[in-house]
């Protein structure tokens, strides 16, 4: 195989077949992966969830992950947010002419390893090659199908006054890691992305109780944006305790230097949970045992006051409205 991707690799001929056979199939092989025009799959026995997402990240390789791992985590976490066990994944690549094959190999290997960790089968895909300058290295789009766990009924509209609000770990690490990887500010800090597949975390929570009203994957816009979305969907008020929100000291330091708020920095391995107050202690205990949720925390509650708004109690005990995000702090982070 050549050292770099050429336009011929996307032309549908011999080089395309070789790329699929020698690189993608090597990592993605499973009982459902097909060379036909569509995969034929066993159907879920109950309700299913389906989602699709595109992943554009610069740089494509960053501390704690890369675009391959990200493309699996983002999609399986969206399924998990609906209480769905990820089953199948399709994967579409748009690759820039001249992209190094060794880098594509690393991305495919990482994608396959993450899919194995998440328990999801890659069953079909597509490869296109764009001319130089038409794509920033590589774009990946993944579509996922999952089987919804019986007894779950999750929606942002289901948040209710009296619900506790939990987060599965410290926030803002992915956005901060991408910012530092771009090296635009000359800041050195030990920050790695929180990029992680979270179906196992959700499965553990559902083993404690299925009385969970909302699960939301806090990606672009971070936890702050999620809270505004849920307040709007549910027409309820949200009271956030700022001092309870877990933030890694390195992330807090970077945010302090640049005037950023970690509440609005992207996460790629964190969920926000709304559940009746009585469930919170048992859920937190279970989360603290988990691989990706050891520093989960109770960060607030849903109230009948100030419907549709998010009120923050600051570290000094004052209250203020959490501003609604109006722009993208870190463009193209996922």
Coordinates of C-alpha atoms in Angstrom, one line a residue:
X1 CA 0.0 0.0 0.0
X2 CA 1.2 3.5 -0.7
X3 CA 2.4 5.8 2.0
X4 CA -0.4 8.5 1.5
X5 CA -4.0 8.5 0.4
X6 CA -4.5 9.4 -3.3
X7 CA -7.6 10.3 -5.3
X8 CA -7.5 6.8 -6.7
X9 CA -8.2 5.3 -3.3
X10 CA -11.6 6.9 -3.5
X11 CA -12.3 6.0 -7.1
X12 CA -14.0 2.7 -6.4
X13 CA -11.4 0.6 -8.3
X14 CA -8.5 -1.6 -7.3
X15 CA -7.0 0.8 -4.9
X16 CA -10.3 1.4 -3.1
X17 CA -10.7 -2.4 -2.7
X18 CA -7.2 -2.8 -1.4
X19 CA -7.7 0.0 1.1
X20 CA -10.8 -1.6 2.4
X21 CA -9.4 -5.1 2.5
X22 CA -5.9 -4.3 3.9
X23 CA -6.7 -1.5 6.4
X24 CA -10.4 -1.2 7.3
X25 CA -11.4 -4.9 7.2
X26 CA -8.3 -5.8 9.1
X27 CA -9.6 -3.9 12.1
X28 CA -13.4 -4.0 11.6
X29 CA -13.9 -7.7 10.8
X30 CA -16.9 -9.3 12.6
X31 CA -19.8 -11.6 11.7
X32 CA -22.0 -8.7 10.5
X33 CA -19.5 -6.7 8.4
X34 CA -20.4 -7.0 4.8
X35 CA -19.0 -6.3 1.3
X36 CA -22.5 -6.0 0.0
X37 CA -24.5 -2.8 -0.4
X38 CA -26.1 -3.1 3.0
X39 CA -25.7 -5.1 6.2
X40 CA -28.3 -7.7 7.1
X41 CA -28.8 -7.6 10.9
X42 CA -30.9 -9.3 13.6
X43 CA -33.5 -6.7 14.8
X44 CA -33.8 -5.6 18.4
X45 CA -36.7 -7.4 20.2
X46 CA -38.1 -4.1 21.6
X47 CA -37.8 -0.4 20.9
X48 CA -34.6 0.8 19.2
X49 CA -32.7 4.0 19.2
X50 CA -30.9 5.4 16.2
X51 CA -28.5 8.3 15.9
X52 CA -25.9 9.8 13.5
X53 CA -23.1 12.2 14.0
X54 CA -20.2 13.8 12.1
X55 CA -16.7 14.3 13.6
X56 CA -14.4 17.1 12.6
X57 CA -11.7 17.8 15.0
X58 CA -8.4 19.7 14.7
X59 CA -6.0 18.3 15.5
X60 CA -7.3 14.8 14.7
X61 CA -4.9 13.3 17.3
X62 CA -5.0 14.8 20.8
X63 CA -4.0 13.9 24.4
X64 CA -6.4 11.2 25.5
X65 CA -7.8 10.2 22.2
X66 CA -8.2 10.8 18.4
X67 CA -10.9 11.3 15.9
X68 CA -11.4 7.5 15.6
X69 CA -12.1 6.9 19.3
X70 CA -14.1 10.1 19.3
X71 CA -16.4 8.9 16.5
X72 CA -17.3 5.8 18.4
X73 CA -17.7 7.5 21.8
X74 CA -19.9 10.3 20.4
X75 CA -22.4 8.0 18.8
X76 CA -22.6 5.2 21.4
X77 CA -23.0 7.9 24.1
X78 CA -25.9 9.4 22.3
X79 CA -27.5 6.0 22.2
X80 CA -26.7 5.4 25.9
X81 CA -28.4 8.7 26.7
X82 CA -31.6 7.2 25.6
X83 CA -31.0 4.0 27.7
X84 CA -30.1 2.1 24.6
X85 CA -27.4 -0.7 24.5
X86 CA -25.3 0.0 21.4
X87 CA -25.6 -2.8 18.8
X88 CA -24.5 -1.7 15.4
X89 CA -22.4 1.1 13.9
X90 CA -21.8 2.3 10.4
X91 CA -18.8 4.4 9.6
X92 CA -18.2 6.9 6.7
X93 CA -14.7 8.4 6.0
X94 CA -14.0 11.5 3.9
X95 CA -10.2 11.6 3.6
X96 CA -8.0 14.3 2.2
X97 CA -5.7 13.5 -0.6
X98 CA -2.2 13.1 0.8
X99 CA -3.3 12.0 4.3
X100 CA -0.7 9.6 5.6
X101 CA -1.8 5.9 5.5
X102 CA 0.0 5.2 8.8
X103 CA -2.2 7.9 10.5
X104 CA -5.3 6.4 8.9
X105 CA -4.2 3.0 10.2
X106 CA -3.9 4.4 13.7
X107 CA -7.3 6.0 13.5
X108 CA -8.9 2.8 12.2
X109 CA -7.2 0.7 14.9
X110 CA -8.4 3.1 17.6
X111 CA -11.9 3.2 16.2
X112 CA -12.0 -0.7 16.3
X113 CA -10.6 -0.9 19.8
X114 CA -13.1 1.6 21.1
X115 CA -16.0 -0.2 19.4
X116 CA -14.9 -3.4 21.0
X117 CA -14.8 -1.7 24.4
X118 CA -18.3 -0.3 23.8
X119 CA -19.6 -3.7 22.7
X120 CA -20.8 -2.4 19.3
X121 CA -20.2 -4.1 15.9
X122 CA -19.1 -2.0 12.9
X123 CA -21.3 -3.5 10.1
X124 CA -20.9 -1.2 7.1
X125 CA -19.1 1.9 5.9
X126 CA -18.1 4.1 3.0
X127 CA -14.8 5.7 1.9
X128 CA -14.4 8.9 -0.1
X129 CA -11.3 10.8 -1.0
X130 CA -11.4 14.6 -1.4
X131 CA -8.8 16.8 -3.2
X132 CA -6.1 18.6 -1.2
X133 CA -7.6 21.5 0.7
X134 CA -11.2 20.3 0.5
X135 CA -11.0 18.4 3.8
X136 CA -9.0 19.1 6.9
X137 CA -7.3 15.8 7.0
X138 CA -10.1 13.4 7.8
X139 CA -13.9 13.6 8.6
X140 CA -15.8 10.7 10.0
X141 CA -19.5 10.2 10.2
X142 CA -20.9 7.3 12.3
X143 CA -24.5 6.1 12.6
X144 CA -25.5 3.9 15.5
X145 CA -28.4 1.6 16.3
X146 CA -29.2 0.4 19.9
X147 CA -31.8 -1.5 21.8
X148 CA -33.6 0.5 24.5
X149 CA -33.5 -1.1 27.9
X150 CA -37.1 -2.1 28.9
X151 CA -38.5 0.2 31.6
X152 CA -36.5 3.3 30.6
X153 CA -38.2 6.5 29.3
X154 CA -35.6 9.2 29.0
X155 CA -36.2 12.7 27.7
X156 CA -35.2 16.2 28.5
X157 CA -38.9 17.0 28.9
X158 CA -39.1 14.6 31.8
X159 CA -37.1 16.7 34.3
X160 CA -39.3 17.4 37.4
X161 CA -39.1 19.7 40.4
X162 CA -37.4 17.7 43.2
X163 CA -35.0 15.9 40.8
X164 CA -31.4 15.8 41.8
X165 CA -28.8 16.7 39.1
X166 CA -25.7 14.6 38.9
X167 CA -22.6 14.7 36.6
X168 CA -20.6 11.6 36.1
X169 CA -17.2 13.3 36.4
X170 CA -15.1 16.4 36.2
X171 CA -16.1 18.7 33.3
X172 CA -14.5 20.6 30.4
X173 CA -11.4 18.3 29.9
X174 CA -12.1 17.5 26.2
X175 CA -12.5 21.1 25.1
X176 CA -9.4 22.2 27.2
X177 CA -7.3 19.3 25.7
X178 CA -8.2 20.4 22.2
X179 CA -7.4 24.0 22.9
X180 CA -4.0 23.1 24.3
X181 CA -3.3 20.7 21.4
X182 CA -3.6 23.5 18.9
X183 CA -0.8 25.3 20.8
X184 CA -2.1 28.8 20.0
X185 CA -1.5 30.2 23.4
X186 CA 1.8 28.7 24.5
X187 CA 0.3 27.2 27.6
X188 CA 1.7 23.9 29.0
X189 CA -0.7 21.9 31.2
X190 CA -1.3 18.2 31.8
X191 CA -4.8 17.9 30.4
X192 CA -6.1 14.8 28.6
X193 CA -9.5 14.4 27.0
X194 CA -12.3 12.7 28.9
X195 CA -13.2 10.9 25.7
X196 CA -14.9 7.6 26.7
X197 CA -17.7 5.2 25.7
X198 CA -20.4 5.4 28.4
X199 CA -22.8 2.5 27.9
X200 CA -21.2 0.6 30.7
X201 CA -21.7 3.6 33.0
X202 CA -25.4 3.9 32.0
X203 CA -25.9 0.1 32.4
X204 CA -24.5 0.3 35.9
X205 CA -26.9 3.1 36.8
X206 CA -29.8 1.3 35.4
X207 CA -28.9 -1.7 37.5
X208 CA -29.5 0.5 40.5
X209 CA -32.7 2.1 39.3
X210 CA -34.6 2.7 36.1
X211 CA -36.3 5.7 37.7
X212 CA -34.1 8.2 35.8
X213 CA -35.8 11.0 34.0
X214 CA -33.0 12.5 31.9
X215 CA -29.6 11.4 30.7
X216 CA -27.7 13.8 28.5
X217 CA -24.3 13.5 26.9
X218 CA -22.5 16.9 27.6
X219 CA -20.6 17.4 24.3
X220 CA -20.4 20.7 22.4
X221 CA -21.3 23.6 24.7
X222 CA -20.6 21.5 27.8
X223 CA -22.7 21.0 31.0
X224 CA -23.9 24.6 31.0
X225 CA -25.5 24.2 27.6
X226 CA -27.1 20.9 28.7
X227 CA -28.7 22.6 31.7
X228 CA -30.2 25.3 29.5
X229 CA -31.5 22.7 27.1
X230 CA -33.2 20.7 29.9
X231 CA -34.6 23.8 31.5
X232 CA -36.1 24.8 28.2
X233 CA -37.5 21.3 27.3
X234 CA -39.0 20.6 30.7
X235 CA -40.2 24.2 31.5
X236 CA -38.7 23.7 35.0
X237 CA -36.1 25.7 36.9
X238 CA -32.6 24.5 37.6
X239 CA -30.6 25.4 40.6
X240 CA -26.9 24.8 40.2
X241 CA -24.4 24.7 43.1
X242 CA -21.2 26.0 41.6
X243 CA -18.8 24.8 44.3
X244 CA -20.1 21.2 43.7
X245 CA -19.2 21.1 40.0
X246 CA -16.0 19.0 39.7
X247 CA -13.3 20.6 37.6
X248 CA -9.7 19.3 37.2
X249 CA -7.2 21.8 38.7
X250 CA -5.3 22.0 35.4
X251 CA -8.5 22.7 33.5
X252 CA -9.4 25.4 36.1
X253 CA -6.0 26.9 35.7
X254 CA -6.2 27.1 31.9
X255 CA -9.7 28.6 32.1
X256 CA -8.5 31.1 34.7
X257 CA -5.7 32.3 32.4
X258 CA -7.9 32.6 29.3
X259 CA -11.1 33.8 30.9
X260 CA -13.1 30.7 29.9
X261 CA -15.8 28.9 31.9
X262 CA -15.4 25.1 32.2
X263 CA -19.2 24.8 32.3
X264 CA -19.2 25.7 28.6
X265 CA -16.2 23.6 27.5
X266 CA -17.0 20.3 25.7
X267 CA -17.0 16.9 27.4
X268 CA -16.8 13.6 25.5
X269 CA -17.1 11.2 28.4
X270 CA -19.5 12.9 30.8
X271 CA -23.3 12.5 31.3
X272 CA -25.7 14.8 33.2
X273 CA -28.3 12.8 35.1
X274 CA -31.7 13.9 36.4
X275 CA -33.3 11.6 38.9
X276 CA -35.5 11.8 42.0
X277 CA -33.6 13.0 45.1
X278 CA -34.0 9.6 46.8
X279 CA -32.0 7.8 44.1
X280 CA -29.0 10.1 44.2
X281 CA -27.0 8.5 47.1
X282 CA -27.2 5.0 45.6
X283 CA -26.5 6.2 42.1
X284 CA -23.5 8.2 43.3
X285 CA -22.1 5.2 45.2
X286 CA -22.4 3.0 42.0
X287 CA -20.9 5.7 39.8
X288 CA -17.9 6.1 42.2
X289 CA -17.1 2.4 41.5
X290 CA -17.0 3.0 37.7
X291 CA -14.0 3.3 35.3
X292 CA -15.2 6.6 33.9
X293 CA -17.2 8.0 36.8
X294 CA -15.0 7.9 39.9
X295 CA -15.5 11.6 40.7
X296 CA -19.2 11.8 39.9
X297 CA -21.0 14.6 41.9
X298 CA -24.3 16.0 42.9
X299 CA -24.3 19.5 41.3
X300 CA -27.9 20.8 41.6
X301 CA -31.6 20.2 41.7
X302 CA -34.7 21.0 39.6
X303 CA -37.1 23.5 41.1
X304 CA -40.5 25.0 40.4
X305 CA -39.0 28.4 40.7
X306 CA -37.7 30.4 37.7
X307 CA -39.1 28.0 35.1
X308 CA -36.9 27.7 32.0
X309 CA -33.9 29.3 33.7
X310 CA -30.7 28.1 35.3
X311 CA -29.8 29.9 38.6
X312 CA -26.3 29.4 40.0
X313 CA -25.4 29.6 43.7
X314 CA -21.8 30.8 43.6
X315 CA -18.9 29.8 45.9
X316 CA -19.6 32.8 48.1
X317 CA -23.3 32.0 48.4
X318 CA -24.8 34.6 46.1
X319 CA -27.2 33.7 43.3
X320 CA -27.0 34.7 39.6
X321 CA -28.5 33.5 36.3
X322 CA -26.2 31.3 34.3
X323 CA -25.9 33.0 30.9
X324 CA -27.2 31.2 27.9
X325 CA -24.4 30.4 25.5
X326 CA -24.5 32.5 22.3
X327 CA -21.5 31.3 20.5
X328 CA -18.9 28.5 20.1
X329 CA -15.9 28.9 22.5
X330 CA -13.9 26.3 20.7
X331 CA -15.1 25.7 17.1
X332 CA -14.8 22.3 15.5
X333 CA -14.1 20.3 18.7
X334 CA -16.1 17.2 17.7

